[in-house]
Amino acid sequence: MNKVLYLHGLNSTLHQDRREVLEKYELEIFAPQVDYEGNPNALQELLDSYEVDMVVGSSAGGLGGYYFSGVKQLPALLFNPALPFRHYMKYIPDLPPRTKFLQIVLGARDEDVPPQKSFDFLTREFDKEVPMEIHWQNRLEHRIPIDVFEHELIYFLNKLESTP
């Protein structure tokens, strides 16, 4: 059974519908409650505490998941990651070149995390050799409907199975 670190958004938690979808695909879920604003060492504590096979994160959890997966060299599925707000994170590690698949889902109608700023960040960070896909969803807002969550998770898991 693959172990997944699920990182929730700001002032949120792992919702039951997402838990059920993750369990449906036989993933062992680690979903810690993270105080992104109040704990300047949150990312380091996550890095020290979890040995998992992959990361799924949303919004602030997508930001944390971006760095967690980059440091640990793990595949990650990130929904509307708060990449433009990385200055709020006190500890930002230097990342080695990314070698594991990164799937980013951006909602064009997201008013909380501007998708164009996230896209610009990603295109500055990476060259063509990085195993990354950006899924631009024209109708998607900041909150991720469960059907979109499951569809993107299935794609992500299938991609991991087909990649050596």
mmCIF file of C-alpha atoms in Angstrom:
data_model
loop_
_atom_site.group_PDB
_atom_site.id
_atom_site.type_symbol
_atom_site.label_atom_id
_atom_site.label_comp_id
_atom_site.label_asym_id
_atom_site.label_seq_id
_atom_site.Cartn_x
_atom_site.Cartn_y
_atom_site.Cartn_z
ATOM 1 C CA MET A 1 0.000 0.000 0.000
ATOM 2 C CA ASN A 2 1.405 3.398 -0.997
ATOM 3 C CA LYS A 3 1.684 6.041 1.689
ATOM 4 C CA VAL A 4 0.413 9.518 0.875
ATOM 5 C CA LEU A 5 0.979 12.720 2.808
ATOM 6 C CA TYR A 6 -2.140 14.838 2.384
ATOM 7 C CA LEU A 7 -1.575 18.520 3.153
ATOM 8 C CA HIS A 8 -4.780 20.509 3.613
ATOM 9 C CA GLY A 9 -5.317 24.156 2.799
ATOM 10 C CA LEU A 10 -5.081 27.112 5.167
ATOM 11 C CA ASN A 11 -7.314 26.685 8.225
ATOM 12 C CA SER A 12 -8.747 23.480 6.783
ATOM 13 C CA THR A 13 -8.455 19.707 7.207
ATOM 14 C CA LEU A 14 -8.740 16.560 5.112
ATOM 15 C CA HIS A 15 -12.435 16.441 4.243
ATOM 16 C CA GLN A 16 -14.214 13.106 4.494
ATOM 17 C CA ASP A 17 -15.065 12.930 0.788
ATOM 18 C CA ARG A 18 -11.379 13.265 -0.116
ATOM 19 C CA ARG A 19 -10.400 10.689 2.495
ATOM 20 C CA GLU A 20 -12.904 8.249 0.971
ATOM 21 C CA VAL A 21 -11.500 8.798 -2.530
ATOM 22 C CA LEU A 22 -7.905 8.304 -1.357
ATOM 23 C CA GLU A 23 -8.894 5.140 0.536
ATOM 24 C CA LYS A 24 -10.761 3.856 -2.529
ATOM 25 C CA TYR A 25 -7.393 3.703 -4.317
ATOM 26 C CA GLU A 26 -5.812 1.859 -1.391
ATOM 27 C CA LEU A 27 -3.597 4.692 -0.204
ATOM 28 C CA GLU A 28 -2.430 4.834 3.390
ATOM 29 C CA ILE A 29 -3.173 8.420 4.390
ATOM 30 C CA PHE A 30 -1.150 10.657 6.657
ATOM 31 C CA ALA A 31 -3.040 13.925 7.117
ATOM 32 C CA PRO A 32 -1.525 16.013 9.903
ATOM 33 C CA GLN A 33 -3.166 19.195 11.109
ATOM 34 C CA VAL A 34 -0.718 21.926 10.065
ATOM 35 C CA ASP A 35 -0.625 25.501 11.393
ATOM 36 C CA TYR A 36 0.870 27.187 8.337
ATOM 37 C CA GLU A 37 0.599 30.707 9.756
ATOM 38 C CA GLY A 38 1.506 30.142 13.389
ATOM 39 C CA ASN A 39 4.295 27.590 13.139
ATOM 40 C CA PRO A 40 7.387 28.873 11.329
ATOM 41 C CA ASN A 41 8.894 25.368 11.507
ATOM 42 C CA ALA A 42 5.874 23.557 10.027
ATOM 43 C CA LEU A 43 7.651 22.437 6.863
ATOM 44 C CA GLN A 44 10.752 21.258 8.706
ATOM 45 C CA GLU A 45 8.578 19.322 11.158
ATOM 46 C CA LEU A 46 6.801 17.629 8.244
ATOM 47 C CA LEU A 47 10.137 16.778 6.624
ATOM 48 C CA ASP A 48 11.398 15.292 9.899
ATOM 49 C CA SER A 49 8.205 13.361 10.670
ATOM 50 C CA TYR A 50 6.961 11.691 7.486
ATOM 51 C CA GLU A 51 8.354 9.001 5.210
ATOM 52 C CA VAL A 52 5.800 8.584 2.441
ATOM 53 C CA ASP A 53 5.663 7.625 -1.216
ATOM 54 C CA MET A 54 3.802 10.663 -2.573
ATOM 55 C CA VAL A 55 2.218 13.988 -1.659
ATOM 56 C CA VAL A 56 -1.221 15.439 -2.352
ATOM 57 C CA GLY A 57 -1.856 19.029 -1.331
ATOM 58 C CA SER A 58 -4.193 21.919 -1.891
ATOM 59 C CA SER A 59 -3.615 25.683 -1.625
ATOM 60 C CA ALA A 60 -1.313 26.276 1.385
ATOM 61 C CA GLY A 61 -0.892 22.501 1.516
ATOM 62 C CA GLY A 62 0.077 22.624 -2.148
ATOM 63 C CA LEU A 63 2.785 25.133 -1.288
ATOM 64 C CA GLY A 64 4.065 22.922 1.533
ATOM 65 C CA GLY A 65 3.707 19.861 -0.686
ATOM 66 C CA TYR A 66 5.742 21.512 -3.421
ATOM 67 C CA TYR A 67 8.724 21.938 -1.102
ATOM 68 C CA PHE A 68 8.214 18.668 0.808
ATOM 69 C CA SER A 69 8.123 16.656 -2.423
ATOM 70 C CA GLY A 70 11.043 18.618 -3.852
ATOM 71 C CA VAL A 71 13.290 17.977 -0.857
ATOM 72 C CA LYS A 72 12.318 14.318 -0.552
ATOM 73 C CA GLN A 73 12.203 13.738 -4.321
ATOM 74 C CA LEU A 74 8.650 12.395 -4.312
ATOM 75 C CA PRO A 75 5.857 12.603 -6.858
ATOM 76 C CA ALA A 76 3.220 15.184 -5.994
ATOM 77 C CA LEU A 77 -0.309 16.133 -7.010
ATOM 78 C CA LEU A 78 -0.979 19.761 -6.085
ATOM 79 C CA PHE A 79 -4.266 21.632 -6.457
ATOM 80 C CA ASN A 80 -4.072 25.427 -6.735
ATOM 81 C CA PRO A 81 -0.802 25.505 -4.787
ATOM 82 C CA ALA A 82 -0.208 28.848 -3.088
ATOM 83 C CA LEU A 83 3.168 29.255 -4.814
ATOM 84 C CA PRO A 84 2.848 33.057 -5.154
ATOM 85 C CA PHE A 85 2.619 33.253 -1.344
ATOM 86 C CA ARG A 86 5.807 31.380 -0.510
ATOM 87 C CA HIS A 87 7.119 34.449 1.322
ATOM 88 C CA TYR A 88 4.718 33.503 4.146
ATOM 89 C CA MET A 89 6.680 30.315 4.717
ATOM 90 C CA LYS A 90 9.542 30.983 7.115
ATOM 91 C CA TYR A 91 11.688 28.037 6.085
ATOM 92 C CA ILE A 92 12.205 27.602 2.351
ATOM 93 C CA PRO A 93 14.794 24.938 1.569
ATOM 94 C CA ASP A 94 16.928 24.908 -1.532
ATOM 95 C CA LEU A 95 15.623 22.202 -3.795
ATOM 96 C CA PRO A 96 17.727 19.765 -5.783
ATOM 97 C CA PRO A 97 16.739 19.271 -9.427
ATOM 98 C CA ARG A 98 13.324 17.597 -9.431
ATOM 99 C CA THR A 99 13.324 14.044 -10.761
ATOM 100 C CA LYS A 100 9.868 12.803 -9.733
ATOM 101 C CA PHE A 101 6.562 13.560 -11.434
ATOM 102 C CA LEU A 102 4.822 16.764 -10.439
ATOM 103 C CA GLN A 103 1.175 17.307 -11.427
ATOM 104 C CA ILE A 104 -0.219 20.780 -10.843
ATOM 105 C CA VAL A 105 -3.924 21.562 -11.210
ATOM 106 C CA LEU A 106 -4.702 25.256 -11.664
ATOM 107 C CA GLY A 107 -8.191 26.714 -11.667
ATOM 108 C CA ALA A 108 -8.536 29.628 -14.083
ATOM 109 C CA ARG A 109 -11.282 31.114 -11.888
ATOM 110 C CA ASP A 110 -9.352 30.864 -8.623
ATOM 111 C CA GLU A 111 -9.648 34.227 -6.875
ATOM 112 C CA ASP A 112 -7.653 33.171 -3.784
ATOM 113 C CA VAL A 113 -4.456 32.022 -5.488
ATOM 114 C CA PRO A 114 -3.980 33.757 -8.851
ATOM 115 C CA PRO A 115 -3.395 30.923 -11.329
ATOM 116 C CA GLN A 116 -1.299 33.015 -13.714
ATOM 117 C CA LYS A 117 1.120 33.851 -10.887
ATOM 118 C CA SER A 118 1.462 30.157 -10.040
ATOM 119 C CA PHE A 119 2.001 29.343 -13.700
ATOM 120 C CA ASP A 120 4.643 32.082 -13.998
ATOM 121 C CA PHE A 121 6.407 30.758 -10.880
ATOM 122 C CA LEU A 122 6.505 27.241 -12.299
ATOM 123 C CA THR A 123 7.801 28.318 -15.690
ATOM 124 C CA ARG A 124 10.611 30.284 -14.012
ATOM 125 C CA GLU A 125 11.512 27.408 -11.707
ATOM 126 C CA PHE A 126 11.772 24.613 -14.233
ATOM 127 C CA ASP A 127 13.286 23.784 -17.557
ATOM 128 C CA LYS A 128 11.898 21.348 -20.105
ATOM 129 C CA GLU A 129 13.552 18.336 -18.465
ATOM 130 C CA VAL A 130 11.418 18.393 -15.298
ATOM 131 C CA PRO A 131 8.738 15.660 -15.258
ATOM 132 C CA MET A 132 5.814 18.019 -14.725
ATOM 133 C CA GLU A 133 2.319 18.537 -16.099
ATOM 134 C CA ILE A 134 0.150 21.569 -15.487
ATOM 135 C CA HIS A 135 -3.557 20.884 -15.843
ATOM 136 C CA TRP A 136 -5.324 24.190 -16.497
ATOM 137 C CA GLN A 137 -9.019 23.915 -15.653
ATOM 138 C CA ASN A 138 -11.007 26.781 -17.205
ATOM 139 C CA ARG A 139 -14.064 26.489 -14.934
ATOM 140 C CA LEU A 140 -12.281 25.595 -11.720
ATOM 141 C CA GLU A 141 -12.301 27.978 -8.764
ATOM 142 C CA HIS A 142 -10.250 27.673 -5.581
ATOM 143 C CA ARG A 143 -12.323 24.909 -4.017
ATOM 144 C CA ILE A 144 -11.903 21.559 -5.723
ATOM 145 C CA PRO A 145 -15.103 19.608 -6.437
ATOM 146 C CA ILE A 146 -14.792 15.954 -5.490
ATOM 147 C CA ASP A 147 -15.239 14.750 -9.077
ATOM 148 C CA VAL A 148 -12.297 16.909 -10.208
ATOM 149 C CA PHE A 149 -10.243 15.698 -7.234
ATOM 150 C CA GLU A 150 -10.897 12.053 -8.118
ATOM 151 C CA HIS A 151 -10.333 12.544 -11.851
ATOM 152 C CA GLU A 152 -6.958 14.210 -11.251
ATOM 153 C CA LEU A 153 -5.977 11.598 -8.658
ATOM 154 C CA ILE A 154 -6.731 8.757 -11.084
ATOM 155 C CA TYR A 155 -4.643 10.450 -13.769
ATOM 156 C CA PHE A 156 -1.799 10.980 -11.285
ATOM 157 C CA LEU A 157 -1.820 7.377 -10.045
ATOM 158 C CA ASN A 158 -1.946 6.021 -13.604
ATOM 159 C CA LYS A 159 0.963 8.260 -14.572
ATOM 160 C CA LEU A 160 3.005 6.908 -11.636
ATOM 161 C CA GLU A 161 2.251 3.315 -12.663
ATOM 162 C CA SER A 162 3.357 3.939 -16.231
ATOM 163 C CA THR A 163 6.540 5.801 -15.331
ATOM 164 C CA PRO A 164 9.610 3.766 -14.357
#
